[in-house]
Amino acid sequence: MPDVSPEALHIEDLDVSYGQAVRALHGVSLTVPPGAVVALLGANGAGKSTLLRTVSGTLRMHRGAITAGGVRYGEQRLNGADPVTAVRAGVVQVPEGRRVFGGLTVEENLRAGGLGLHRRAHRDRTARDRVFSLFPRLAERTGQRAGLLSGGEQQMLAIGRALMAEPKLLLLDEPSLGLAPQLVRRIGEVVAEINRQGTSVLLVEQNAAMALELASSAYVLEVGEVRLSGPAAELARTDEVRRLYLGEDTTPEPAGAAAPAKGR
Ligand SMILES: Nc1ncnc2c1ncn2[C@@H]1O[C@H](COP(=O)(O)OP(=O)(O)OP(=O)(O)O)[C@@H](O)[C@H]1O
Ligand SMILES: [Mg+2]
């Protein structure tokens, strides 16, 4: 079993814009401690994917740019890094929307995840064995075209492909989006297992209940700024998170009932 990655991700006072007009992130600071799962919540358009792109070096592909602040993984500055530099540093993103190469087989998709790392063949095999033990379904379908897999299987392949690069920090963008509840649970278990094996995780999730259960700490983004942050269990108790992200009714109990829930 690999050791826990000793590095922390530090994002400090980050501003990101797309073109001249769209300021997507403003003054965002966030830390993923070594070996942690950190959840990132927020409404549509809050800037969650933008933050992951900034860390994985894929921002430029989306015509975005850092205008202030910085991203550091351990001692390595990732500001303006390209995806290859980020992957070599151990930081790998699974993009939103389970993008797999539909025309390629499962096996070819996995191989693509390890490309460019110039490592020995036995490392590739070890990485692939890890993917297949996490996702036995993929092992049964190595020769199948990825485009023919179910939505859940495609998401597993997208995660598997990222794992082929043996990340120390995995960036997951809404892995459970559009999946049935049973598969959402399965994805949650897989994320927990990946973390147990020593990989830190920054998890963007619309399923806040799942994310807050897995994570040790969490951040809520609102229109590009950090609105709330803290230990995941504490955040899960705030009225705002319960109402907006956990779908709970937080209207105060009638007079005479138990004391109102503690605010932020
Ligand atoms: N390539 C782009 N060019 C211009 N603006 C963009 C681009 N990508 C995102 N934006 C804008 O930046 C802001 C943040 O978008 P982002 O995709 O990071 O949000 P998000 O929190 O991931 O949303 P969702 O939950 O819908 O995935 C939004 O206002 C969005 O319209
Ligand atoms: Mg997004």
Coordinates of N, CA and C and ligand atoms in Angstrom, one line a residue, residues 18 22 24 42-51 53 62-63 96 173-174 204, ligand 1:
Y18 N -12.0 34.6 -16.8 CA -12.1 34.1 -18.2 C -12.2 35.4 -19.1
V22 N -15.3 38.0 -17.3 CA -15.8 37.0 -16.3 C -14.8 36.8 -15.2
A24 N -14.2 34.7 -12.3 CA -14.8 33.5 -11.8 C -14.5 33.2 -10.3
G42 N -21.1 24.2 -3.7 CA -21.5 25.5 -4.2 C -22.5 25.4 -5.3
A43 N -23.3 26.4 -5.6 CA -24.3 26.3 -6.6 C -23.7 26.3 -8.0
N44 N -24.5 26.1 -9.0 CA -24.1 26.1 -10.4 C -23.4 27.5 -10.7
G45 N -22.3 27.5 -11.3 CA -21.6 28.7 -11.6 C -20.8 29.4 -10.5
A46 N -20.7 28.7 -9.4 CA -20.0 29.3 -8.2 C -18.5 29.3 -8.4
G47 N -18.0 28.5 -9.3 CA -16.6 28.5 -9.6 C -15.8 27.2 -9.2
K48 N -16.6 26.2 -8.9 CA -16.0 24.9 -8.4 C -15.1 24.3 -9.5
S49 N -15.6 24.2 -10.7 CA -14.8 23.6 -11.8 C -13.6 24.4 -12.1
T50 N -13.8 25.7 -12.0 CA -12.7 26.7 -12.3 C -11.6 26.5 -11.3
L51 N -11.9 26.2 -10.0 CA -10.9 26.0 -9.0 C -10.1 24.7 -9.3
R53 N -9.7 23.3 -12.3 CA -8.9 23.6 -13.5 C -7.7 24.3 -13.1
H62 N -9.3 26.4 -21.2 CA -10.7 27.0 -21.2 C -10.6 28.5 -21.3
R63 N -9.5 29.0 -21.7 CA -9.2 30.4 -21.9 C -9.3 31.2 -20.6
E96 N -15.3 17.2 -15.2 CA -16.8 17.1 -15.1 C -17.3 16.3 -16.4
D173 N -14.4 16.1 -10.1 CA -15.5 17.1 -10.4 C -16.8 16.4 -10.6
E174 N -17.6 16.5 -9.6 CA -19.0 15.9 -9.6 C -19.1 14.5 -10.1
V204 N -15.4 17.9 -5.6 CA -16.6 18.7 -5.9 C -17.8 17.8 -6.1
Ligands
LIG1 N1 -14.5 28.7 -20.5 C1 -15.2 29.7 -19.9 N2 -15.3 30.9 -20.5 C2 -16.0 31.9 -19.9 N3 -16.6 31.8 -18.7 C3 -16.6 30.6 -18.1 C4 -15.9 29.5 -18.6 N4 -16.0 28.5 -17.8 C5 -16.7 28.9 -16.8 N5 -17.1 30.2 -16.9 C6 -17.9 31.1 -16.0 O1 -17.2 31.1 -14.8 C7 -18.1 31.0 -13.7 C8 -17.7 29.7 -12.8 O2 -17.9 28.6 -13.6 P1 -17.6 27.1 -13.1 O3 -17.8 26.2 -14.3 O4 -16.3 27.1 -12.5 O5 -18.8 26.9 -12.0 P2 -19.2 25.5 -11.3 O6 -19.3 25.9 -9.8 O7 -18.3 24.4 -11.7 O8 -20.7 25.3 -11.8 P3 -21.5 23.9 -12.1 O9 -22.0 23.5 -10.8 O10 -22.6 24.3 -13.0 O11 -20.5 22.9 -12.7 C9 -19.4 30.9 -14.3 O12 -19.9 32.2 -14.2 C10 -19.2 30.5 -15.7 O13 -20.2 31.0 -16.5

